[in-house]
């Protein structure tokens, strides 16, 4: 435990100060209806795992029945102080956990103040709710279980609309921050967010909000479209300024988290509608993503490759990819080095580029794709990627005769599987 250093193993902790579950010194002792006292963290975890009985007596208990044992906690604190010379630190006095009644009371304040249009009262209640949620995972779970996301989403909708600026922009940013903090969204919350006024406000924050607001806006969009619900994605895609805002986050990164979230949103959009692929291509996203792939971490690289593959769903995207001198070398370079997911995206993108494009096939052969594909088939990949790799080899084989293709020594002797 943090309060009893390992070097003081000789200190004997009184048995009644130890939690029956963890056998460690209790920091926040609570007594169940069965009369047995546990450390709150241990018994909460026990109940959250689906158990509904007292570990010691096997009698039925609930989380709401746990009562703080202040007398025992004070005794433990006095014992810690008495043994301070041995290196034992005093346990802090724990905060009182948020009750469902208190959570519902705050949520009701948020709901009523938003309906009245009282931004000041709503802002104070939202800040209070988020502060309590940050104190512990238990508090956060309590708010979520009380329908926190739907109340916050409804409040966000009440204050959304045209001409969001100044104090109103700050208010919706605060509500958005709390909404993201208390994920996940339930169905009612999603219906609120899917309204035109909410989506317009989210895009407004994405383009004109402060740094935290922009990050929260794109994170919310990522969670929102990740369900792959086509009507939802269509609603998001139709929102004016969304595509431009997402491209701006890629072009001018504000944080790694925001960049990854933006790439994820773009991926869901371009893989759902080829028209969106064309729209993103017009904004030069293909070139931006290609430059990003040169030097980025694994997670970003995977998302960027996925976006590039999605852009190649449309003819204009493939044309732009073929004209970009970076595209072919980058895709071939990332074919095996990054991850299985990156391999899948790279092979798919290369397959889209080379199919019915002799110039791309010749460039791919010159860049060493033929040997890389042979190696990939040798080490193995999933069935879809394997089929595309085999198709690519057949396409490239017809171009090899016109190219002075010298095999790298490390690929010699590999059996061709087509």
Tab-separated table of C-alpha atoms in Angstrom:
chain	number	residue	atom	x	y	z
A	1	UNK	CA	0.000	0.000	0.000
A	2	UNK	CA	1.091	3.588	-0.577
A	3	UNK	CA	0.768	4.405	3.114
A	4	UNK	CA	2.897	1.502	4.344
A	5	UNK	CA	6.275	1.422	2.542
A	6	UNK	CA	7.683	-1.996	1.696
A	7	UNK	CA	10.765	-1.385	3.839
A	8	UNK	CA	8.558	-1.349	6.975
A	9	UNK	CA	7.376	-4.927	6.683
A	10	UNK	CA	7.932	-5.428	10.407
A	11	UNK	CA	4.989	-3.122	11.266
A	12	UNK	CA	1.993	-5.188	12.341
A	13	UNK	CA	-1.275	-3.699	11.094
A	14	UNK	CA	-4.166	-4.536	13.468
A	15	UNK	CA	-6.456	-7.148	11.912
A	16	UNK	CA	-9.585	-5.040	12.337
A	17	UNK	CA	-7.884	-2.266	10.321
A	18	UNK	CA	-7.477	-4.534	7.309
A	19	UNK	CA	-10.077	-5.014	4.581
A	20	UNK	CA	-11.380	-8.628	4.532
A	21	UNK	CA	-11.169	-8.591	0.719
A	22	UNK	CA	-7.782	-7.003	-0.059
A	23	UNK	CA	-6.209	-7.625	3.397
A	24	UNK	CA	-4.707	-4.124	3.125
A	25	UNK	CA	-5.087	-1.181	5.470
A	26	UNK	CA	-8.513	0.390	4.901
A	27	UNK	CA	-8.587	3.996	3.674
A	28	UNK	CA	-12.350	4.460	3.516
A	29	UNK	CA	-14.032	1.850	5.754
A	30	UNK	CA	-17.733	1.236	5.085
A	31	UNK	CA	-20.036	-1.160	6.889
A	32	UNK	CA	-22.493	-3.355	5.006
A	33	UNK	CA	-25.960	-4.249	6.264
A	34	UNK	CA	-24.486	-7.567	7.424
A	35	UNK	CA	-22.299	-5.747	9.964
A	36	UNK	CA	-19.013	-6.507	8.157
A	37	UNK	CA	-16.707	-3.563	7.397
A	38	UNK	CA	-14.770	-3.328	4.116
A	39	UNK	CA	-12.637	-0.757	2.334
A	40	UNK	CA	-15.002	1.116	-0.014
A	41	UNK	CA	-12.820	0.621	-3.094
A	42	UNK	CA	-12.643	-3.139	-2.578
A	43	UNK	CA	-16.351	-3.721	-1.863
A	44	UNK	CA	-17.391	-1.371	-4.718
A	45	UNK	CA	-15.242	-3.371	-7.111
A	46	UNK	CA	-16.716	-6.616	-5.744
A	47	UNK	CA	-20.270	-5.398	-6.361
A	48	UNK	CA	-19.451	-3.935	-9.794
A	49	UNK	CA	-18.217	-7.374	-10.858
A	50	UNK	CA	-21.808	-8.608	-10.532
A	51	UNK	CA	-21.668	-10.009	-7.012
A	52	UNK	CA	-24.612	-9.119	-4.786
A	53	UNK	CA	-23.684	-10.912	-1.575
A	54	UNK	CA	-21.450	-10.111	1.385
A	55	UNK	CA	-18.077	-11.875	0.851
A	56	UNK	CA	-17.886	-12.818	4.526
A	57	UNK	CA	-21.486	-13.881	5.304
A	58	UNK	CA	-22.863	-14.557	1.797
A	59	UNK	CA	-25.949	-12.479	2.673
A	60	UNK	CA	-27.477	-10.115	0.098
A	61	UNK	CA	-26.118	-6.539	0.080
A	62	UNK	CA	-26.346	-3.503	-2.231
A	63	UNK	CA	-24.048	-0.538	-2.834
A	64	UNK	CA	-26.652	1.891	-1.472
A	65	UNK	CA	-26.623	0.112	1.905
A	66	UNK	CA	-22.917	0.774	2.552
A	67	UNK	CA	-22.508	3.161	5.508
A	68	UNK	CA	-19.234	5.056	6.173
A	69	UNK	CA	-17.628	3.841	9.401
A	70	UNK	CA	-16.279	7.171	10.664
A	71	UNK	CA	-15.316	5.826	14.096
A	72	UNK	CA	-13.092	3.117	12.623
A	73	UNK	CA	-11.610	5.544	10.080
A	74	UNK	CA	-10.600	7.933	12.884
A	75	UNK	CA	-9.016	5.037	14.805
A	76	UNK	CA	-7.017	4.082	11.713
A	77	UNK	CA	-5.876	7.702	11.276
A	78	UNK	CA	-4.807	7.876	14.946
A	79	UNK	CA	-2.886	4.611	14.554
A	80	UNK	CA	-1.117	6.010	11.473
A	81	UNK	CA	-0.124	9.170	13.375
A	82	UNK	CA	1.112	7.113	16.329
A	83	UNK	CA	3.337	5.080	13.993
A	84	UNK	CA	4.583	8.028	11.938
A	85	UNK	CA	8.136	7.450	13.194
A	86	UNK	CA	8.068	4.070	11.452
A	87	UNK	CA	7.308	5.734	8.122
A	88	UNK	CA	3.534	5.229	8.055
A	89	UNK	CA	1.605	8.123	6.509
A	90	UNK	CA	-1.776	9.239	7.788
A	91	UNK	CA	-4.649	8.218	5.509
A	92	UNK	CA	-6.597	11.241	4.232
A	93	UNK	CA	-10.214	11.786	5.199
A	94	UNK	CA	-12.222	10.437	2.222
A	95	UNK	CA	-14.805	12.513	0.409
A	96	UNK	CA	-18.435	11.507	0.741
A	97	UNK	CA	-19.425	9.634	-2.456
A	98	UNK	CA	-22.136	11.029	-4.674
A	99	UNK	CA	-25.553	9.511	-3.988
A	100	UNK	CA	-28.167	8.888	-6.667
A	101	UNK	CA	-30.483	11.342	-4.944
A	102	UNK	CA	-27.860	14.100	-5.045
A	103	UNK	CA	-26.949	13.300	-8.666
A	104	UNK	CA	-30.598	13.437	-9.723
A	105	UNK	CA	-31.013	16.723	-7.896
A	106	UNK	CA	-28.131	18.336	-9.836
A	107	UNK	CA	-29.347	16.853	-13.116
A	108	UNK	CA	-32.798	18.276	-12.425
A	109	UNK	CA	-31.231	21.704	-11.842
A	110	UNK	CA	-29.435	21.448	-15.195
A	111	UNK	CA	-32.636	20.406	-16.955
A	112	UNK	CA	-34.868	23.073	-15.439
A	113	UNK	CA	-32.352	25.910	-15.851
A	114	UNK	CA	-31.725	25.014	-19.509
A	115	UNK	CA	-35.450	24.971	-20.266
A	116	UNK	CA	-35.754	28.421	-18.658
A	117	UNK	CA	-32.743	29.621	-20.644
A	118	UNK	CA	-30.870	30.418	-17.417
A	119	UNK	CA	-27.297	30.004	-18.669
A	120	UNK	CA	-25.635	31.141	-15.442
A	121	UNK	CA	-27.477	28.613	-13.262
A	122	UNK	CA	-27.010	25.860	-15.834
A	123	UNK	CA	-23.266	26.541	-16.114
A	124	UNK	CA	-22.838	26.374	-12.318
A	125	UNK	CA	-24.730	23.064	-12.099
A	126	UNK	CA	-22.789	21.523	-14.974
A	127	UNK	CA	-19.479	22.554	-13.378
A	128	UNK	CA	-20.602	21.077	-10.045
A	129	UNK	CA	-21.622	17.799	-11.668
A	130	UNK	CA	-18.348	17.423	-13.539
A	131	UNK	CA	-16.331	18.280	-10.420
A	132	UNK	CA	-18.094	15.534	-8.463
A	133	UNK	CA	-17.580	13.094	-11.335
A	134	UNK	CA	-13.846	13.755	-11.313
A	135	UNK	CA	-13.575	12.817	-7.633
A	136	UNK	CA	-14.014	9.099	-8.299
A	137	UNK	CA	-15.077	6.524	-10.857
A	138	UNK	CA	-17.952	5.644	-8.533
A	139	UNK	CA	-19.308	9.188	-8.759
A	140	UNK	CA	-18.894	9.175	-12.521
A	141	UNK	CA	-20.760	5.868	-12.837
A	142	UNK	CA	-23.490	7.216	-10.589
A	143	UNK	CA	-24.100	10.197	-12.897
A	144	UNK	CA	-24.117	7.968	-15.982
A	145	UNK	CA	-26.580	5.536	-14.389
A	146	UNK	CA	-28.881	8.437	-13.511
A	147	UNK	CA	-29.153	9.443	-17.166
A	148	UNK	CA	-26.515	12.157	-17.117
A	149	UNK	CA	-25.793	11.988	-20.856
A	150	UNK	CA	-29.412	12.529	-21.905
A	151	UNK	CA	-29.876	15.490	-19.536
A	152	UNK	CA	-26.639	17.128	-20.700
A	153	UNK	CA	-27.480	16.453	-24.365
A	154	UNK	CA	-30.926	18.021	-23.879
A	155	UNK	CA	-29.331	21.066	-22.230
A	156	UNK	CA	-26.840	21.328	-25.080
A	157	UNK	CA	-29.742	21.293	-27.530
A	158	UNK	CA	-31.627	24.011	-25.624
A	159	UNK	CA	-28.701	26.419	-25.951
A	160	UNK	CA	-27.733	25.403	-29.515
A	161	UNK	CA	-28.668	27.170	-32.722
A	162	UNK	CA	-27.530	29.923	-35.032
A	163	UNK	CA	-25.182	32.707	-33.979
A	164	UNK	CA	-23.391	30.931	-31.131
A	165	UNK	CA	-20.762	33.315	-29.794
A	166	UNK	CA	-19.477	35.020	-26.662
A	167	UNK	CA	-20.892	33.793	-23.347
A	168	UNK	CA	-23.279	31.423	-25.120
A	169	UNK	CA	-20.379	29.749	-26.931
A	170	UNK	CA	-18.573	29.359	-23.615
A	171	UNK	CA	-21.685	27.782	-22.061
A	172	UNK	CA	-22.183	25.196	-24.805
A	173	UNK	CA	-18.463	24.376	-24.622
A	174	UNK	CA	-18.867	23.692	-20.878
A	175	UNK	CA	-21.867	21.432	-21.471
A	176	UNK	CA	-20.025	19.668	-24.303
A	177	UNK	CA	-17.036	19.068	-22.027
A	178	UNK	CA	-19.289	17.429	-19.413
A	179	UNK	CA	-21.094	15.424	-22.094
A	180	UNK	CA	-17.800	13.973	-23.346
A	181	UNK	CA	-16.653	13.296	-19.777
A	182	UNK	CA	-19.807	11.317	-18.953
A	183	UNK	CA	-19.712	9.024	-22.001
A	184	UNK	CA	-21.269	6.814	-23.253
A	185	UNK	CA	-24.303	8.436	-24.878
A	186	UNK	CA	-27.621	6.651	-24.488
A	187	UNK	CA	-30.166	6.544	-27.324
A	188	UNK	CA	-32.076	9.605	-26.140
A	189	UNK	CA	-28.841	11.595	-25.924
A	190	UNK	CA	-27.926	10.554	-29.475
A	191	UNK	CA	-31.307	11.757	-30.728
A	192	UNK	CA	-30.680	15.174	-29.183
A	193	UNK	CA	-27.175	15.432	-30.658
A	194	UNK	CA	-28.461	14.338	-34.071
A	195	UNK	CA	-30.686	17.416	-34.285
A	196	UNK	CA	-29.643	20.039	-36.880
A	197	UNK	CA	-29.191	22.729	-34.207
A	198	UNK	CA	-26.823	20.551	-32.129
A	199	UNK	CA	-24.771	19.496	-35.134
A	200	UNK	CA	-24.462	23.119	-36.278
A	201	UNK	CA	-23.269	24.103	-32.816
A	202	UNK	CA	-20.733	21.269	-32.699
A	203	UNK	CA	-19.342	22.352	-36.068
A	204	UNK	CA	-19.287	25.963	-34.855
A	205	UNK	CA	-17.194	24.897	-31.846
A	206	UNK	CA	-15.015	22.804	-34.139
A	207	UNK	CA	-14.236	25.857	-36.261
A	208	UNK	CA	-14.375	28.740	-33.781
A	209	UNK	CA	-14.199	27.296	-30.250
A	210	UNK	CA	-11.292	27.311	-27.828
A	211	UNK	CA	-8.699	24.527	-27.817
A	212	UNK	CA	-10.556	22.291	-25.328
A	213	UNK	CA	-13.842	22.891	-27.128
A	214	UNK	CA	-12.423	21.867	-30.491
A	215	UNK	CA	-11.001	18.672	-29.003
A	216	UNK	CA	-14.286	17.799	-27.279
A	217	UNK	CA	-16.261	18.536	-30.453
A	218	UNK	CA	-14.242	16.141	-32.606
A	219	UNK	CA	-14.209	13.465	-29.867
A	220	UNK	CA	-18.009	13.666	-29.645
A	221	UNK	CA	-18.269	13.372	-33.437
A	222	UNK	CA	-16.005	10.310	-33.388
A	223	UNK	CA	-18.153	8.579	-30.774
A	224	UNK	CA	-21.281	9.624	-32.605
A	225	UNK	CA	-20.381	8.271	-36.061
A	226	UNK	CA	-18.517	5.159	-34.862
A	227	UNK	CA	-21.852	3.324	-34.634
A	228	UNK	CA	-21.798	3.258	-38.468
A	229	UNK	CA	-25.481	4.213	-38.429
A	230	UNK	CA	-25.958	5.460	-42.012
A	231	UNK	CA	-28.764	7.983	-41.227
A	232	UNK	CA	-26.634	9.432	-38.412
A	233	UNK	CA	-23.555	9.685	-40.642
A	234	UNK	CA	-25.642	11.322	-43.361
A	235	UNK	CA	-26.956	13.902	-40.887
A	236	UNK	CA	-23.428	14.691	-39.732
A	237	UNK	CA	-22.080	14.849	-43.288
A	238	UNK	CA	-24.769	17.332	-44.376
A	239	UNK	CA	-23.836	19.831	-41.681
A	240	UNK	CA	-22.326	22.910	-43.289
A	241	UNK	CA	-18.686	23.498	-42.428
A	242	UNK	CA	-18.032	20.003	-41.026
A	243	UNK	CA	-15.756	18.749	-43.814
A	244	UNK	CA	-13.735	21.955	-43.789
A	245	UNK	CA	-13.399	21.845	-39.993
A	246	UNK	CA	-12.109	18.276	-40.013
A	247	UNK	CA	-9.591	19.029	-42.750
A	248	UNK	CA	-8.389	22.045	-40.756
A	249	UNK	CA	-7.658	19.795	-37.763
A	250	UNK	CA	-5.531	17.555	-39.970
A	251	UNK	CA	-3.803	20.449	-41.704
A	252	UNK	CA	-3.133	22.400	-38.511
A	253	UNK	CA	-2.895	19.901	-35.633
A	254	UNK	CA	-3.847	21.168	-32.184
A	255	UNK	CA	-3.209	17.904	-30.324
A	256	UNK	CA	-2.496	14.270	-31.062
A	257	UNK	CA	-5.864	13.290	-29.592
A	258	UNK	CA	-7.741	15.723	-31.835
A	259	UNK	CA	-5.844	14.644	-34.952
A	260	UNK	CA	-6.582	10.968	-34.343
A	261	UNK	CA	-10.244	11.686	-33.627
A	262	UNK	CA	-10.521	13.798	-36.792
A	263	UNK	CA	-8.956	11.032	-38.886
A	264	UNK	CA	-11.362	8.508	-37.364
A	265	UNK	CA	-14.393	10.691	-38.181
A	266	UNK	CA	-13.150	11.221	-41.740
A	267	UNK	CA	-12.604	7.478	-42.141
A	268	UNK	CA	-16.197	6.693	-41.148
A	269	UNK	CA	-17.483	9.366	-43.520
A	270	UNK	CA	-15.455	8.450	-46.622
A	271	UNK	CA	-16.097	4.723	-46.251
A	272	UNK	CA	-19.849	5.369	-46.114
A	273	UNK	CA	-20.288	7.743	-49.050
A	274	UNK	CA	-18.045	8.058	-52.143
A	275	UNK	CA	-19.322	11.603	-52.659
A	276	UNK	CA	-17.701	12.576	-49.382
A	277	UNK	CA	-14.457	10.997	-50.603
A	278	UNK	CA	-14.581	13.350	-53.590
A	279	UNK	CA	-15.350	16.353	-51.363
A	280	UNK	CA	-12.412	15.642	-49.050
A	281	UNK	CA	-10.183	15.081	-52.088
A	282	UNK	CA	-11.094	18.525	-53.421
A	283	UNK	CA	-9.755	19.997	-50.175
A	284	UNK	CA	-6.368	18.322	-50.778
A	285	UNK	CA	-6.787	15.884	-47.885
A	286	UNK	CA	-4.974	13.103	-49.773
A	287	UNK	CA	-1.737	15.079	-49.928
A	288	UNK	CA	-2.064	16.181	-46.275
A	289	UNK	CA	-2.551	12.609	-45.090
A	290	UNK	CA	0.335	11.322	-47.235
A	291	UNK	CA	2.703	13.845	-45.658
A	292	UNK	CA	1.434	12.849	-42.204
A	293	UNK	CA	2.178	9.163	-42.827
A	294	UNK	CA	5.888	9.897	-43.399
A	295	UNK	CA	6.556	10.387	-39.691
A	296	UNK	CA	3.819	9.521	-37.199
A	297	UNK	CA	3.049	6.988	-34.479
A	298	UNK	CA	1.419	3.618	-35.109
A	299	UNK	CA	-2.133	4.629	-34.200
A	300	UNK	CA	-2.059	7.777	-36.337
A	301	UNK	CA	-0.483	5.874	-39.230
A	302	UNK	CA	-3.245	3.256	-39.176
A	303	UNK	CA	-5.973	5.910	-39.215
A	304	UNK	CA	-4.227	7.928	-41.940
A	305	UNK	CA	-3.846	4.829	-44.129
A	306	UNK	CA	-7.520	4.046	-43.562
A	307	UNK	CA	-8.468	7.554	-44.686
A	308	UNK	CA	-6.239	7.291	-47.770
A	309	UNK	CA	-7.841	3.955	-48.653
A	310	UNK	CA	-11.280	5.559	-48.245
A	311	UNK	CA	-10.367	8.499	-50.475
A	312	UNK	CA	-9.462	6.043	-53.220
A	313	UNK	CA	-13.077	4.862	-53.335
A	314	UNK	CA	-13.791	7.688	-55.775
A	315	UNK	CA	-12.217	8.241	-59.193
A	316	UNK	CA	-10.958	11.705	-58.332
A	317	UNK	CA	-9.287	10.376	-55.198
A	318	UNK	CA	-7.469	7.700	-57.201
A	319	UNK	CA	-6.376	10.240	-59.818
A	320	UNK	CA	-4.965	12.518	-57.115
A	321	UNK	CA	-3.222	9.559	-55.482
A	322	UNK	CA	-1.576	8.543	-58.743
A	323	UNK	CA	-0.323	12.077	-59.390
A	324	UNK	CA	1.154	12.412	-55.901
A	325	UNK	CA	4.778	11.214	-55.994
A	326	UNK	CA	4.598	10.279	-52.289
A	327	UNK	CA	1.648	7.912	-52.516
A	328	UNK	CA	3.174	4.777	-54.002
A	329	UNK	CA	6.480	4.748	-52.044
A	330	UNK	CA	4.653	5.462	-48.764
A	331	UNK	CA	2.064	2.715	-49.193
A	332	UNK	CA	4.723	0.180	-50.154
A	333	UNK	CA	6.937	1.277	-47.262
A	334	UNK	CA	4.111	0.847	-44.729
A	335	UNK	CA	2.940	-2.455	-46.220
A	336	UNK	CA	4.591	-4.696	-43.631
A	337	UNK	CA	6.347	-2.464	-41.106
A	338	UNK	CA	3.482	-1.030	-39.032
A	339	UNK	CA	0.684	-3.482	-38.107
A	340	UNK	CA	-1.796	-5.948	-39.562
A	341	UNK	CA	-4.405	-3.194	-39.835
A	342	UNK	CA	-1.968	-0.905	-41.647
A	343	UNK	CA	-1.144	-3.790	-43.992
A	344	UNK	CA	-4.826	-4.304	-44.807
A	345	UNK	CA	-5.322	-0.612	-45.613
A	346	UNK	CA	-2.096	-0.381	-47.635
A	347	UNK	CA	-2.889	-3.435	-49.782
A	348	UNK	CA	-6.452	-2.215	-50.344
A	349	UNK	CA	-5.263	1.262	-51.350
A	350	UNK	CA	-2.625	-0.151	-53.704
A	351	UNK	CA	-5.169	-2.512	-55.230
A	352	UNK	CA	-7.527	0.408	-55.952
A	353	UNK	CA	-4.720	2.456	-57.495
A	354	UNK	CA	-3.227	-0.249	-59.710
A	355	UNK	CA	-6.482	-1.712	-60.956
A	356	UNK	CA	-7.082	-0.490	-64.533
A	357	UNK	CA	-4.137	1.926	-64.258
A	358	UNK	CA	-1.069	0.688	-66.099
A	359	UNK	CA	1.029	3.703	-65.114
A	360	UNK	CA	0.454	2.970	-61.402
A	361	UNK	CA	1.250	-0.710	-61.912
A	362	UNK	CA	4.571	0.124	-63.601
A	363	UNK	CA	5.453	2.573	-60.809
A	364	UNK	CA	4.552	-0.034	-58.194
A	365	UNK	CA	6.849	-2.615	-59.810
A	366	UNK	CA	9.692	-0.097	-59.977
A	367	UNK	CA	9.185	0.706	-56.293
A	368	UNK	CA	9.484	-2.956	-55.275
A	369	UNK	CA	5.848	-3.809	-54.586
A	370	UNK	CA	6.071	-7.178	-56.353
A	371	UNK	CA	8.677	-8.496	-53.919
A	372	UNK	CA	6.877	-7.045	-50.896
A	373	UNK	CA	3.647	-8.800	-51.860
A	374	UNK	CA	5.455	-12.108	-52.288
A	375	UNK	CA	6.901	-11.694	-48.813
A	376	UNK	CA	3.489	-10.744	-47.390
A	377	UNK	CA	1.865	-13.878	-48.797
A	378	UNK	CA	4.715	-15.915	-47.376
A	379	UNK	CA	4.280	-14.593	-43.814
A	380	UNK	CA	0.467	-14.615	-44.040
A	381	UNK	CA	-2.422	-12.140	-43.785
A	382	UNK	CA	-6.228	-12.236	-43.563
A	383	UNK	CA	-8.254	-13.722	-46.424
A	384	UNK	CA	-9.527	-10.439	-47.875
A	385	UNK	CA	-6.047	-8.918	-47.950
A	386	UNK	CA	-4.592	-12.152	-49.288
A	387	UNK	CA	-7.047	-12.119	-52.209
A	388	UNK	CA	-6.249	-8.491	-53.033
A	389	UNK	CA	-2.503	-9.164	-52.764
A	390	UNK	CA	-2.845	-12.115	-55.151
A	391	UNK	CA	-4.860	-9.988	-57.592
A	392	UNK	CA	-2.192	-7.287	-57.369
A	393	UNK	CA	0.562	-9.777	-58.165
A	394	UNK	CA	-1.286	-10.846	-61.277
A	395	UNK	CA	-1.695	-7.208	-62.334
A	396	UNK	CA	1.941	-6.407	-61.648
A	397	UNK	CA	3.256	-9.515	-63.372
A	398	UNK	CA	2.078	-8.235	-66.745
A	399	UNK	CA	4.037	-5.020	-66.143
A	400	UNK	CA	7.289	-6.673	-65.104
A	401	UNK	CA	8.400	-7.382	-68.674
A	402	UNK	CA	8.561	-3.659	-69.414
A	403	UNK	CA	10.426	-2.809	-66.246
A	404	UNK	CA	14.002	-3.500	-65.308
A	405	UNK	CA	13.031	-5.110	-62.021
A	406	UNK	CA	15.941	-6.479	-59.981
A	407	UNK	CA	14.873	-8.564	-56.991
A	408	UNK	CA	16.292	-7.726	-53.605
A	409	UNK	CA	18.453	-10.535	-52.200
A	410	UNK	CA	16.253	-10.996	-49.154
A	411	UNK	CA	13.255	-11.869	-51.360
A	412	UNK	CA	15.032	-14.371	-53.599
A	413	UNK	CA	13.839	-17.929	-53.347
A	414	UNK	CA	10.403	-17.025	-52.033
A	415	UNK	CA	7.779	-19.234	-53.614
A	416	UNK	CA	5.293	-17.317	-55.771
A	417	UNK	CA	1.707	-18.087	-54.791
A	418	UNK	CA	-0.273	-17.062	-57.854
